[in-house]
Amino acid sequence: MISLQPNEAVLYEAHRHWLAITVEGVIFGLIAAAPVALLIGLSLAFPTIAVDLITSRWLFVIIFFASGWALLLWVLFFIVWTNYFLDLLIITNQRLIDAEQFRLFSRDQVSVPLDQIQDIKIETFGLLPTIFKFGNLYVQTAGTGQEVVIRNLNHPDRVKQAINDAYNLYAANIASAAAAPPVFTNAPVSSMVKPYETKPPFTQYQ
Amino acid sequence: MVQNYLPPQTIEQISSAVSTYTQSATVAEWTTLTMLGTLFLTLLGFGIITLALDYHWRNYNIDTQKVFNLRLWYFSVAALLFGMMLAALLLYIL
């Protein structure tokens, strides 16, 4: 569960590029359709056997296992889709959150405060990433020297800009808070004293 | 282990019955048994994975409407495919 701090607001959310999940979806679709394609191929190659098969009770067995195969692939596709959808980069006004879903029961979440970001690098290799505008984003952090890597990110240049904007906003808020004059009030001092401080001084017990 | 709980005579009777059945079972009976086993395992696997997926969808930052649409898609197609399996099994048996 990603929980935000009281004064924290989400500025930007980024996912991996849709091309990754589309390719996987097409592969799943092709594998799911394989039994039907096999049956059509069989009926074209051996028409008599195919007719015997289709007119017998074995047709129900074929339908049963083909449906089971399709159900298995449907569930597997949703696992892959969930892994894709829960890989998320969130930029807030205080930090960067990188949540990554590896498998169904394996999840990783990294949080980097904006003032600990030292360097951001984007990387686009190849024809498809250039055409569809996706690539890798590397965020170098201070302290442990840990590097956060987000692969196949949609529009990494926009994400980099969003991180820069968030940092500028964060720095401006810090600067304005530091430059703010101290607040004076005309309230009597007695109203600021807490109850436990109004106890008689220790000297009275001596 | 089994010998500790069941008398030897009962184990003998059960194994004899299984042996007689497996030797005399026809292809149609074997097919029916295989289909029943597959259906059971499918239901079990589908249930476990669905619970895990649902846990993720509920907990990790997805808004309610998206989760509802997702569940509708997931369950309607899965129910259709499972219904086809069940119908094929019944049509084969009957």
Coordinates of C-alpha atoms in Angstrom, one line a residue:
Chain A
M1 CA 0.0 0.0 0.0
I2 CA 1.4 3.4 -1.0
S3 CA 0.5 5.9 1.8
L4 CA 1.2 9.6 1.5
Q5 CA 2.4 11.9 4.3
P6 CA -0.1 14.5 5.6
N7 CA 1.2 17.4 3.5
E8 CA 2.1 15.3 0.5
A9 CA 0.4 15.6 -2.9
V10 CA 0.9 13.5 -6.0
L11 CA 2.2 15.6 -8.9
Y12 CA 2.8 13.0 -11.6
E13 CA 2.3 9.3 -12.2
A14 CA 4.1 7.3 -14.9
H15 CA 3.7 3.7 -16.1
R16 CA 5.7 1.5 -18.4
H17 CA 5.0 2.0 -22.1
W18 CA 1.9 0.3 -23.4
L19 CA 3.9 -1.4 -26.2
A20 CA 5.3 -3.9 -23.7
I21 CA 1.9 -5.2 -22.5
T22 CA 0.6 -5.1 -26.1
V23 CA 3.3 -7.4 -27.3
E24 CA 2.7 -9.8 -24.4
G25 CA -1.0 -9.7 -25.0
V26 CA -0.6 -10.6 -28.7
I27 CA 1.7 -13.5 -27.8
F28 CA -0.9 -14.7 -25.3
G29 CA -3.7 -14.4 -27.9
L30 CA -1.7 -16.4 -30.4
I31 CA -0.9 -19.2 -27.9
A32 CA -4.6 -19.3 -26.9
A33 CA -5.7 -19.6 -30.5
A34 CA -3.1 -22.4 -31.2
P35 CA -5.6 -25.4 -30.5
V36 CA -8.2 -23.9 -32.9
A37 CA -5.5 -23.3 -35.6
L38 CA -4.3 -26.9 -35.1
L39 CA -7.8 -28.2 -35.5
I40 CA -8.3 -26.2 -38.7
G41 CA -4.9 -27.3 -40.1
L42 CA -5.8 -30.9 -39.2
S43 CA -9.2 -30.7 -40.9
L44 CA -7.5 -29.3 -44.1
A45 CA -4.8 -31.9 -44.1
F46 CA -6.9 -34.9 -43.2
P47 CA -10.6 -34.1 -44.0
T48 CA -11.9 -37.6 -43.3
I49 CA -10.3 -37.9 -39.8
A50 CA -11.5 -34.4 -39.0
V51 CA -15.1 -35.2 -40.0
D52 CA -15.0 -38.3 -37.8
L53 CA -13.6 -36.4 -34.9
I54 CA -16.1 -33.6 -35.2
T55 CA -19.1 -35.8 -35.5
S56 CA -18.1 -38.0 -32.5
R57 CA -18.1 -37.3 -28.8
W58 CA -14.4 -36.4 -28.9
L59 CA -15.5 -33.0 -30.1
F60 CA -16.6 -32.2 -26.5
V61 CA -13.2 -33.4 -25.2
I62 CA -11.5 -31.0 -27.6
I63 CA -13.8 -28.1 -26.6
F64 CA -13.2 -28.9 -22.9
F65 CA -9.4 -28.8 -23.1
A66 CA -9.3 -25.8 -25.6
S67 CA -11.5 -23.9 -23.1
G68 CA -9.3 -24.9 -20.2
W69 CA -6.2 -23.8 -22.2
A70 CA -7.8 -20.4 -23.0
L71 CA -8.8 -20.0 -19.3
L72 CA -5.3 -20.7 -18.2
L73 CA -3.9 -18.1 -20.6
W74 CA -6.6 -15.6 -19.7
V75 CA -5.5 -15.8 -16.0
L76 CA -1.8 -15.7 -16.9
F77 CA -2.5 -12.6 -19.0
F78 CA -4.1 -10.9 -16.1
I79 CA -1.1 -11.7 -13.9
V80 CA 1.1 -10.1 -16.5
W81 CA -1.3 -7.2 -16.9
T82 CA -1.3 -6.7 -13.1
N83 CA 2.5 -6.7 -13.0
Y84 CA 2.5 -4.1 -15.7
F85 CA -0.2 -1.9 -14.1
L86 CA 1.3 -2.0 -10.6
D87 CA 4.7 -0.9 -11.9
L88 CA 4.3 2.7 -11.1
L89 CA 6.5 5.8 -10.7
I90 CA 4.9 8.5 -8.5
I91 CA 6.3 12.0 -8.1
T92 CA 5.0 13.9 -5.1
N93 CA 5.9 17.3 -3.8
Q94 CA 8.2 15.6 -1.3
R95 CA 9.6 12.4 -2.9
L96 CA 9.8 9.9 -5.7
I97 CA 8.1 6.6 -5.2
D98 CA 9.0 3.7 -7.5
A99 CA 6.8 0.6 -7.0
E100 CA 7.6 -2.5 -8.9
Q101 CA 5.6 -5.7 -9.1
F102 CA 7.9 -8.6 -10.1
R103 CA 5.6 -11.6 -9.8
L104 CA 2.2 -12.3 -8.1
F105 CA 3.7 -12.4 -4.6
S106 CA 6.8 -10.3 -5.1
R107 CA 6.8 -6.6 -4.8
D108 CA 9.4 -3.8 -4.3
Q109 CA 8.9 -0.2 -3.3
V110 CA 11.6 2.5 -3.2
S111 CA 11.1 6.0 -1.9
V112 CA 13.6 8.8 -2.5
P113 CA 13.2 12.2 -1.0
L114 CA 13.5 14.9 -3.7
D115 CA 16.5 16.6 -1.9
Q116 CA 18.5 13.4 -2.2
I117 CA 18.3 13.1 -6.0
Q118 CA 21.7 13.9 -7.4
D119 CA 21.4 13.1 -11.1
I120 CA 18.8 11.9 -13.6
K121 CA 19.7 10.1 -16.8
I122 CA 17.3 9.0 -19.6
E123 CA 18.2 6.4 -22.1
T124 CA 16.5 5.5 -25.4
F125 CA 18.0 2.7 -27.5
G126 CA 16.7 1.3 -30.7
L127 CA 14.1 2.1 -33.4
L128 CA 10.9 1.1 -31.6
P129 CA 11.8 3.1 -28.4
T130 CA 12.6 6.1 -30.5
I131 CA 9.4 5.9 -32.6
F132 CA 7.1 5.2 -29.6
K133 CA 9.0 7.4 -27.2
F134 CA 9.9 5.1 -24.4
G135 CA 13.1 4.4 -22.6
N136 CA 14.9 3.8 -19.3
L137 CA 15.2 6.4 -16.5
Y138 CA 18.1 6.3 -14.0
V139 CA 17.9 8.3 -10.8
Q140 CA 21.1 8.6 -8.9
T141 CA 20.6 9.3 -5.2
A142 CA 22.7 10.7 -2.4
G143 CA 23.5 8.8 0.8
T144 CA 23.9 5.1 0.0
G145 CA 24.6 5.9 -3.6
Q146 CA 21.7 3.8 -4.7
E147 CA 20.5 4.1 -8.2
V148 CA 16.8 3.8 -9.0
V149 CA 16.2 2.3 -12.5
I150 CA 12.8 2.4 -14.2
R151 CA 12.8 0.5 -17.5
N152 CA 10.6 1.0 -20.6
L153 CA 9.1 4.1 -19.1
N154 CA 6.5 6.0 -21.2
H155 CA 7.9 9.5 -22.2
P156 CA 11.0 9.5 -20.0
D157 CA 11.8 13.1 -21.0
R158 CA 8.5 14.3 -19.6
V159 CA 9.1 12.3 -16.4
K160 CA 12.5 13.9 -16.0
Q161 CA 11.0 17.3 -16.5
A162 CA 8.3 16.5 -13.9
I163 CA 11.0 15.5 -11.4
N164 CA 12.9 18.7 -12.0
D165 CA 9.7 20.7 -11.6
A166 CA 8.8 18.9 -8.4
Y167 CA 12.3 19.5 -7.0
N168 CA 12.2 23.3 -7.9
L169 CA 8.8 23.5 -6.2
Y170 CA 10.2 21.7 -3.1
A171 CA 13.3 23.9 -3.0
A172 CA 11.2 27.1 -3.4
N173 CA 9.0 25.9 -0.5
I174 CA 12.0 25.2 1.7
A175 CA 13.5 28.6 0.9
S176 CA 10.3 30.5 1.6
A177 CA 9.8 28.7 4.9
A178 CA 13.4 29.6 5.9
A179 CA 13.1 33.2 4.9
A180 CA 9.7 33.7 6.6
P181 CA 9.9 36.2 9.6
P182 CA 9.2 34.9 13.1
V183 CA 5.6 35.2 14.2
F184 CA 4.8 37.5 17.1
T185 CA 1.5 37.7 19.0
N186 CA 0.0 40.0 21.5
A187 CA -1.4 37.2 23.6
P188 CA -0.5 37.2 27.3
V189 CA 2.3 34.9 28.4
S190 CA 0.0 33.1 30.8
S191 CA -2.1 31.8 28.0
M192 CA 0.9 30.1 26.4
V193 CA 2.0 28.3 29.5
K194 CA 1.0 24.7 29.6
P195 CA -0.9 23.4 32.7
Y196 CA 2.0 21.3 34.0
E197 CA 4.2 24.4 34.0
T198 CA 1.7 26.2 36.4
K199 CA 2.5 23.8 39.2
P200 CA 4.0 25.4 42.3
P201 CA 7.8 25.7 42.1
F202 CA 9.8 23.0 43.8
T203 CA 11.1 25.4 46.5
Q204 CA 7.7 25.3 48.2
Y205 CA 8.2 21.7 49.3
Q206 CA 11.5 22.3 51.0
Chain B
M1 CA 1.5 -44.1 7.7
V2 CA -1.8 -45.5 6.4
Q3 CA -1.2 -48.8 8.0
N4 CA -1.3 -47.0 11.4
Y5 CA -4.9 -45.9 10.9
L6 CA -6.5 -48.5 8.7
P7 CA -6.6 -52.3 9.2
P8 CA -4.6 -54.3 6.6
Q9 CA -7.7 -56.0 5.4
T10 CA -9.3 -52.6 4.5
I11 CA -6.2 -51.4 2.6
E12 CA -6.2 -54.7 0.7
Q13 CA -9.8 -54.3 -0.3
I14 CA -9.3 -50.7 -1.4
S15 CA -6.1 -51.4 -3.5
S16 CA -7.9 -54.5 -5.0
A17 CA -10.9 -52.4 -6.0
V18 CA -8.7 -49.6 -7.5
S19 CA -6.6 -52.3 -9.4
T20 CA -9.7 -54.0 -10.7
Y21 CA -11.2 -50.6 -11.8
T22 CA -8.0 -49.3 -13.5
Q23 CA -7.6 -52.6 -15.4
S24 CA -11.2 -52.7 -16.5
A25 CA -11.8 -49.0 -17.1
T26 CA -12.6 -48.1 -20.6
V27 CA -11.1 -45.2 -22.6
A28 CA -14.3 -43.2 -22.1
E29 CA -14.1 -43.7 -18.3
W30 CA -10.4 -42.6 -18.2
T31 CA -11.3 -39.6 -20.3
T32 CA -14.1 -38.6 -18.0
L33 CA -11.8 -39.0 -15.0
T34 CA -9.1 -36.9 -16.6
M35 CA -11.7 -34.2 -17.4
L36 CA -13.1 -34.2 -13.9
G37 CA -9.6 -33.9 -12.4
T38 CA -8.7 -31.1 -14.8
L39 CA -11.9 -29.3 -14.0
F40 CA -11.1 -29.6 -10.3
L41 CA -7.5 -28.4 -10.6
T42 CA -8.6 -25.5 -12.9
L43 CA -11.2 -24.4 -10.3
L44 CA -8.6 -24.6 -7.5
G45 CA -5.8 -22.8 -9.4
F46 CA -8.3 -20.2 -10.7
G47 CA -9.6 -19.5 -7.2
I48 CA -6.1 -19.1 -5.6
I49 CA -4.8 -16.8 -8.4
T50 CA -8.0 -14.8 -8.4
L51 CA -7.8 -14.2 -4.7
A52 CA -4.2 -13.0 -5.1
L53 CA -5.0 -10.7 -8.0
D54 CA -8.0 -9.3 -6.2
Y55 CA -5.8 -8.5 -3.2
H56 CA -3.4 -6.6 -5.4
W57 CA -6.2 -4.7 -7.2
R58 CA -7.7 -3.7 -3.9
N59 CA -4.5 -2.6 -2.1
Y60 CA -2.2 -0.9 -4.6
N61 CA -3.3 2.5 -5.7
I62 CA -6.0 1.7 -8.3
D63 CA -9.2 3.6 -8.2
T64 CA -12.5 1.9 -7.5
Q65 CA -14.0 2.3 -10.9
K66 CA -11.0 0.8 -12.7
V67 CA -11.1 -2.1 -10.3
F68 CA -14.8 -2.7 -10.9
N69 CA -14.3 -2.6 -14.7
L70 CA -11.3 -4.9 -14.4
R71 CA -13.2 -7.4 -12.3
L72 CA -16.2 -7.4 -14.7
W73 CA -13.9 -8.2 -17.7
Y74 CA -11.9 -10.7 -15.8
F75 CA -14.8 -12.6 -14.3
S76 CA -17.2 -12.5 -17.4
V77 CA -14.6 -14.0 -19.7
A78 CA -13.4 -16.5 -17.1
A79 CA -16.9 -17.6 -16.3
L80 CA -17.6 -18.0 -20.0
L81 CA -14.6 -20.3 -20.5
F82 CA -15.3 -22.2 -17.3
G83 CA -18.9 -22.6 -18.4
M84 CA -17.7 -24.0 -21.7
M85 CA -15.6 -26.5 -19.9
L86 CA -18.4 -27.6 -17.7
A87 CA -20.9 -27.8 -20.6
A88 CA -18.4 -29.9 -22.7
L89 CA -17.9 -32.3 -19.8
L90 CA -21.6 -32.7 -19.3
L91 CA -22.3 -33.2 -23.0
Y92 CA -19.5 -35.8 -23.1
I93 CA -20.9 -37.7 -20.1
L94 CA -24.6 -37.6 -21.0

